[in-house]
PDB file of C-alpha atoms in Angstrom:
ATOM      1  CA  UNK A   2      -1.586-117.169  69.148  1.00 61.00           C
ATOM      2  CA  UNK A   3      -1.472-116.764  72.534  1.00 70.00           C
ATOM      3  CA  UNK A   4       2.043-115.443  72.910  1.00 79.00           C
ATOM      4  CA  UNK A   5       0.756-112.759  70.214  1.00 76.00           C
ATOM      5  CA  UNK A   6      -2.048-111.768  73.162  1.00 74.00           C
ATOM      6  CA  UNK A   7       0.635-111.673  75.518  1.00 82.00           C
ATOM      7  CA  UNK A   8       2.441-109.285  73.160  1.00 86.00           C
ATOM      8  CA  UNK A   9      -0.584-107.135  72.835  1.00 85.00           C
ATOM      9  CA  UNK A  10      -1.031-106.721  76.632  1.00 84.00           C
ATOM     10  CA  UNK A  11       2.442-105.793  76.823  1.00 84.00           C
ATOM     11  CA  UNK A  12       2.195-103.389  73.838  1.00 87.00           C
ATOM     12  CA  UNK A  13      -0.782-102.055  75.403  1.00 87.00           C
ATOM     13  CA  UNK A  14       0.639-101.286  79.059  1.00 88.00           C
ATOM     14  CA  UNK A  15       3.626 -99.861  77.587  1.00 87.00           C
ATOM     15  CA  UNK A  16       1.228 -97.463  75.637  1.00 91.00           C
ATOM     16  CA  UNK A  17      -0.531 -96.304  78.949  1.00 91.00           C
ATOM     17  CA  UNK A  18      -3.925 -97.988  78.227  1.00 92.00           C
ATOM     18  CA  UNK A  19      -6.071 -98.035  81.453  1.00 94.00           C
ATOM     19  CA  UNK A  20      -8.535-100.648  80.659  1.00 94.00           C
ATOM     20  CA  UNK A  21      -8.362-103.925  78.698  1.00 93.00           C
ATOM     21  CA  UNK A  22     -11.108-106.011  77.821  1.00 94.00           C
ATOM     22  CA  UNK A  23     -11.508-109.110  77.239  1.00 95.00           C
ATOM     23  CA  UNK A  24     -15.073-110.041  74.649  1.00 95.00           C
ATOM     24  CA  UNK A  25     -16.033-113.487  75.836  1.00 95.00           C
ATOM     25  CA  UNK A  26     -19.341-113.289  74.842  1.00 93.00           C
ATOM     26  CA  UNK A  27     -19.673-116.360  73.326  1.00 93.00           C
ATOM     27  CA  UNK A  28     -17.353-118.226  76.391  1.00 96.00           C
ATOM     28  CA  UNK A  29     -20.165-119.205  78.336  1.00 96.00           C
ATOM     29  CA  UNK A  30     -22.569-122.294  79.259  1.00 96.00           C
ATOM     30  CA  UNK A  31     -24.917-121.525  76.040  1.00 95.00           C
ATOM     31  CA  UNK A  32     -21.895-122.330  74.337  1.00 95.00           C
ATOM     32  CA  UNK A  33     -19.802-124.753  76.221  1.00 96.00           C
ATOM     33  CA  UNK A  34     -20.128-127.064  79.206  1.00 96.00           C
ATOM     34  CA  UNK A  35     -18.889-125.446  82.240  1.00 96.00           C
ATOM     35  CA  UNK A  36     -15.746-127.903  82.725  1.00 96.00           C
ATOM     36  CA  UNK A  37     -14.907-127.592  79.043  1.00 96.00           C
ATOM     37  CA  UNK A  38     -14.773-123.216  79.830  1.00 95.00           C
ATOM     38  CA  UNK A  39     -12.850-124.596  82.962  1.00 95.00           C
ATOM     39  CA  UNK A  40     -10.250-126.876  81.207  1.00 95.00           C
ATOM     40  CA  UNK A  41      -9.566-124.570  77.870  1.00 94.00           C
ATOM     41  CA  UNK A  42      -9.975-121.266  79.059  1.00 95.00           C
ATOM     42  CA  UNK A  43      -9.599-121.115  82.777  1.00 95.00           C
ATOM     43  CA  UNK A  44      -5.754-120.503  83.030  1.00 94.00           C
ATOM     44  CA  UNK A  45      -5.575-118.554  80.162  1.00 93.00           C
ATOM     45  CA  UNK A  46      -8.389-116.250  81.417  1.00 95.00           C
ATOM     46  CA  UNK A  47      -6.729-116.340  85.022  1.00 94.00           C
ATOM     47  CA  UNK A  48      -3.011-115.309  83.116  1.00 93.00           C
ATOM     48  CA  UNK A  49      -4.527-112.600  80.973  1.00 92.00           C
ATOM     49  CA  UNK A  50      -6.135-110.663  83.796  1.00 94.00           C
ATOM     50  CA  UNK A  51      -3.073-111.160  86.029  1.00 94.00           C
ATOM     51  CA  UNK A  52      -0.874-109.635  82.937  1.00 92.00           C
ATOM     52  CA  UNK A  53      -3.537-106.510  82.762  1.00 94.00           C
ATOM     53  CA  UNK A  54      -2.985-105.871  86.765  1.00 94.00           C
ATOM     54  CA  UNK A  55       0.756-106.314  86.414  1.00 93.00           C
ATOM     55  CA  UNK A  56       0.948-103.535  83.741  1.00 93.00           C
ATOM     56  CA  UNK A  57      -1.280-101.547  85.836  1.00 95.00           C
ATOM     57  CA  UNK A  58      -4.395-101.971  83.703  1.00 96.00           C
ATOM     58  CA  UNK A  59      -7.836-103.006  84.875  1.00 96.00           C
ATOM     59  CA  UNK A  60      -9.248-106.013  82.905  1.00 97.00           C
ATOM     60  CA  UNK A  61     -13.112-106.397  82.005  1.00 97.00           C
ATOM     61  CA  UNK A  62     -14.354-109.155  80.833  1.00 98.00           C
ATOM     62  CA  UNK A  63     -17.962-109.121  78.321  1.00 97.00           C
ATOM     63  CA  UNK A  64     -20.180-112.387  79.252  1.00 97.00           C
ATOM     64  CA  UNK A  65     -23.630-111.442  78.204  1.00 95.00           C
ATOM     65  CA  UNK A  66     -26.293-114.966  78.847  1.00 95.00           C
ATOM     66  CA  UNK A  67     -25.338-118.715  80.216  1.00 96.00           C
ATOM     67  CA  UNK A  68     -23.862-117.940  83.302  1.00 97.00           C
ATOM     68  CA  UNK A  69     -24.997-119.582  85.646  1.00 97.00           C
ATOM     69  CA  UNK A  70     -23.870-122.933  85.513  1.00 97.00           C
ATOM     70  CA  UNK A  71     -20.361-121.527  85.464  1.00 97.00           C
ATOM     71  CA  UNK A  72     -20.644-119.216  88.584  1.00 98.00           C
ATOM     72  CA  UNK A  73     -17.584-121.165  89.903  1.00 96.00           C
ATOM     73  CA  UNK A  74     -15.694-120.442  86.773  1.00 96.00           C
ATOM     74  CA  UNK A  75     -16.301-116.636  86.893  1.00 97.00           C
ATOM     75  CA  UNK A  76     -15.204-116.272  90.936  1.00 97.00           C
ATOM     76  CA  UNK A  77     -12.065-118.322  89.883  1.00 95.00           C
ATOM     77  CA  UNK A  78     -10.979-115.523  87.427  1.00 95.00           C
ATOM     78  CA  UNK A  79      -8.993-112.266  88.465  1.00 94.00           C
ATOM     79  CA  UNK A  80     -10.981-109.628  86.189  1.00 97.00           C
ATOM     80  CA  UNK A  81     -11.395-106.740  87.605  1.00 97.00           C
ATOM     81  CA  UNK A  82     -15.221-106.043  86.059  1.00 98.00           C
ATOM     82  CA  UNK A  83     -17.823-108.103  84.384  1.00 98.00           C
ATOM     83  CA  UNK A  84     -19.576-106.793  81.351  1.00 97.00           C
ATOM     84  CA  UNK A  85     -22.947-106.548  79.381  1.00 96.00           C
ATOM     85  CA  UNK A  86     -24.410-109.283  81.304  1.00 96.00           C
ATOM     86  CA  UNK A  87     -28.452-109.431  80.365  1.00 96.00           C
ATOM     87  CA  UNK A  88     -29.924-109.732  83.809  1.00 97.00           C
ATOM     88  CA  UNK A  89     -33.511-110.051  82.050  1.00 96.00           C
ATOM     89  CA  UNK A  90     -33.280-113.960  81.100  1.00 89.00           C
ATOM     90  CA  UNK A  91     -35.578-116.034  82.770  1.00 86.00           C
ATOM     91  CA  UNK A  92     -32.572-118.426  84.351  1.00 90.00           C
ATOM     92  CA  UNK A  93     -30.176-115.401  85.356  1.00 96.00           C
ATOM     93  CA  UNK A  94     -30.672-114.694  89.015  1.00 98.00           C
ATOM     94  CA  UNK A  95     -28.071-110.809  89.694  1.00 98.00           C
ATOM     95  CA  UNK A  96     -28.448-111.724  93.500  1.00 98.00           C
ATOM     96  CA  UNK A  97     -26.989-115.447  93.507  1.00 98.00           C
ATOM     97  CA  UNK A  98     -24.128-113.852  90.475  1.00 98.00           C
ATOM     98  CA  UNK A  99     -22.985-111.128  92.720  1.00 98.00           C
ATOM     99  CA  UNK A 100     -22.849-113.573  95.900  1.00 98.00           C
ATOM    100  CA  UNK A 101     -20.564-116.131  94.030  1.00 98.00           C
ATOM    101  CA  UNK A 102     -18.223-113.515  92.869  1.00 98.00           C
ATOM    102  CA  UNK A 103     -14.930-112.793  94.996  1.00 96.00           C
ATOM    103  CA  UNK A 104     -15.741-109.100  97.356  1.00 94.00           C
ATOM    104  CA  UNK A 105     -14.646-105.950  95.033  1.00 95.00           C
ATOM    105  CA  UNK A 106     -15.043-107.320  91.643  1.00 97.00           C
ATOM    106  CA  UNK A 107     -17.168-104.307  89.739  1.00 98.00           C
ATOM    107  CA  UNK A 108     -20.252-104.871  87.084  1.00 98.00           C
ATOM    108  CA  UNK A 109     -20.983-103.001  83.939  1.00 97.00           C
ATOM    109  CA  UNK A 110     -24.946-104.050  83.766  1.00 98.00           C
ATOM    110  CA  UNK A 111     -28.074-102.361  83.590  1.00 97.00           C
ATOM    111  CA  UNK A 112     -31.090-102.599  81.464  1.00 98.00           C
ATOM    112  CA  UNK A 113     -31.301-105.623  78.665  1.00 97.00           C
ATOM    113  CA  UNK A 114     -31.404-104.519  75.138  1.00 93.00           C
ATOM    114  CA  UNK A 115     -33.496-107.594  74.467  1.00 91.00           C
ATOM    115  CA  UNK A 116     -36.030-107.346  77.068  1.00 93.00           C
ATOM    116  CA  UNK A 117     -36.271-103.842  78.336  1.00 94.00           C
ATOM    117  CA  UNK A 118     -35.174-101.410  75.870  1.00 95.00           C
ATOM    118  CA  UNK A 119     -37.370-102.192  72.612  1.00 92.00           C
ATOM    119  CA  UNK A 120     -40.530-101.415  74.727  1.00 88.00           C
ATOM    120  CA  UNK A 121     -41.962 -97.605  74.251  1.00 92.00           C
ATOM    121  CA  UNK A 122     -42.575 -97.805  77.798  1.00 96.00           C
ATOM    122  CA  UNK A 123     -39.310 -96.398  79.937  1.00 97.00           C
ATOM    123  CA  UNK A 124     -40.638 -97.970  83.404  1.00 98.00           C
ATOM    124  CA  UNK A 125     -39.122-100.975  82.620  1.00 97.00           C
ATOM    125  CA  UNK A 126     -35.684 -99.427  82.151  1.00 97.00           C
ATOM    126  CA  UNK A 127     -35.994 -97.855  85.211  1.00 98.00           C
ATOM    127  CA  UNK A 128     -37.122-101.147  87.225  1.00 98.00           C
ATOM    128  CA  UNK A 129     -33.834-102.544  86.065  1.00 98.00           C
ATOM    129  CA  UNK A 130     -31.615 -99.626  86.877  1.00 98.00           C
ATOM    130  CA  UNK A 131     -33.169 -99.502  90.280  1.00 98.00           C
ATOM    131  CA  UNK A 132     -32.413-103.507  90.779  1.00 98.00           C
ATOM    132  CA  UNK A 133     -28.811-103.506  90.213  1.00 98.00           C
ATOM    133  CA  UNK A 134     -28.423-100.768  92.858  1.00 98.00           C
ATOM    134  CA  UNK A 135     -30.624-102.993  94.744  1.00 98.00           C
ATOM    135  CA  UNK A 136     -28.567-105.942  94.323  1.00 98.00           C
ATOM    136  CA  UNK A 137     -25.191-104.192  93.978  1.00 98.00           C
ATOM    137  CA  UNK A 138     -25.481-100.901  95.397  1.00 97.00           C
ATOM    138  CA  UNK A 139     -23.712 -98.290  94.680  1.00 97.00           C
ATOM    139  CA  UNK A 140     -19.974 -99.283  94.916  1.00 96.00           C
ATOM    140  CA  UNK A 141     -18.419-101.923  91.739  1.00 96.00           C
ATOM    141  CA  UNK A 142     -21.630-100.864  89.972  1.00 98.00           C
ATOM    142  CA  UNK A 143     -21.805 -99.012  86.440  1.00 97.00           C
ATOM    143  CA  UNK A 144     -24.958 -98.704  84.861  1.00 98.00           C
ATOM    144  CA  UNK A 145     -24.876 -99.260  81.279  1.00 96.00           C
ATOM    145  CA  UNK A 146     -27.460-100.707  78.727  1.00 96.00           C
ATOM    146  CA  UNK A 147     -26.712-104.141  78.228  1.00 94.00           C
ATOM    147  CA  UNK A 148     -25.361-104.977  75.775  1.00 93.00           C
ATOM    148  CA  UNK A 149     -25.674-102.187  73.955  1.00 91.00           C
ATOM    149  CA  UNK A 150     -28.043 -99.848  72.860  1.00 90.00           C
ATOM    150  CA  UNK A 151     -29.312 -99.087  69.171  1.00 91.00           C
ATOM    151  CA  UNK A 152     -30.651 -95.839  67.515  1.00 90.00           C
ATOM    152  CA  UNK A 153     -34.014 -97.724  66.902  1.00 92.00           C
ATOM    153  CA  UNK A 154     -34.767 -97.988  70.074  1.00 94.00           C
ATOM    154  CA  UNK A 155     -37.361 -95.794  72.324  1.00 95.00           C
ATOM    155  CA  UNK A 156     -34.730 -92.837  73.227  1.00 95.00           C
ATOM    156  CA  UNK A 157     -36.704 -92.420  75.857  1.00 96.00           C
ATOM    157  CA  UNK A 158     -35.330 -95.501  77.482  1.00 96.00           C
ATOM    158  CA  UNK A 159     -31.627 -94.601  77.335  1.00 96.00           C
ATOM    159  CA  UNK A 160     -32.752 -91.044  79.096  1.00 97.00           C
ATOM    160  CA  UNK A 161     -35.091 -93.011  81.548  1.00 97.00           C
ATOM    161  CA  UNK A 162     -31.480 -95.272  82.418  1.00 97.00           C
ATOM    162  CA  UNK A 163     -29.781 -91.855  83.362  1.00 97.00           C
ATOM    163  CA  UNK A 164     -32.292 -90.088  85.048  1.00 98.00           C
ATOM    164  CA  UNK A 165     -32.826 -93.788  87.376  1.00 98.00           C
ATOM    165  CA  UNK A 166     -29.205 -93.415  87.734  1.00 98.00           C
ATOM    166  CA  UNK A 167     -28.812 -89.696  89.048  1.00 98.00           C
ATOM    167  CA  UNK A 168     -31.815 -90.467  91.228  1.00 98.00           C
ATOM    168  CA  UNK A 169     -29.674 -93.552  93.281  1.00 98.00           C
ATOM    169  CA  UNK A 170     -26.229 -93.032  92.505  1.00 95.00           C
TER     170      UNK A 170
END
């Protein structure tokens, strides 16, 4: 299996792809105990990314809840960007994340699908977009709903996100 990935990285850098990503959504401490991530997936996480920057493609990689307990895990990994990470759950702290992670490593985060785009109210959205520049600022950051946005959802939230954004970016 794995030297099928490694085929597919190769494949993909030969083909001119930019970006590879990496879904680990479910690779995280509501999942698995932090050593266990360590143990099975550290070095093949750490080889992956290196194989992306080698064939001059940035790596992402989507974690979305459980992270911190394995804030040591994530600064030990060479991806380039983190992804889709909810910063609305009670136990997720964005300040202590960014701190722990190595300096230039980018985030694809904004507001939380769960918590702060079902409302009909777009102030929350905007609360959110305004505390990852906070956190952030304005360099590594992309704003982007997290994880994703759905058509019955308050529009008025998704237009809320990029009017916040225009306003600090």
């Amino acid at each position: 299996l794995r030297a099928i990935h490694e085929q597919h990285e190769r494949l993909a850098a030969d083909l001119g792809v930019d970006i590879v990503r990496r879904n680990g959504f479910y690779e995280s401490a509501d999942f698995y105990a932090p050593a266990m991530l360590k143990d099975f997936l550290g070095e093949f996480l750490r080889r992956e990314s290196q194989r992306a920057r080698e064939g001059g493609m940035v790596s992402t990689y989507t974690l979305n809840t459980g992270l911190m307990p394995i804030l040591d895990h994530m600064a030990a990994l060479e991806f380039d960007c983190f992804d889709s990470i909810d910063i609305a759950f009670n136990d997720f702290d964005l300040k202590r994340l960014v701190e722990s992670q190595p300096e230039g490593r980018s985030y694809l985060i904004g507001p939380s699908s769960v918590y702060h785009l079902w409302q009909d109210d777009p102030e929350p959205a905007r609360a959110a977009v305004r505390r990852c520049f906070e956190v952030i600022g304005k360099r590594g950051l992309l704003i982007s709903p997290c994880p994703s946005i759905h058509s019955i959802m308050p529009w008025n939230n998704m237009l809320a996100i990029i009017d916040e954004w225009r306003a600090l970016r």
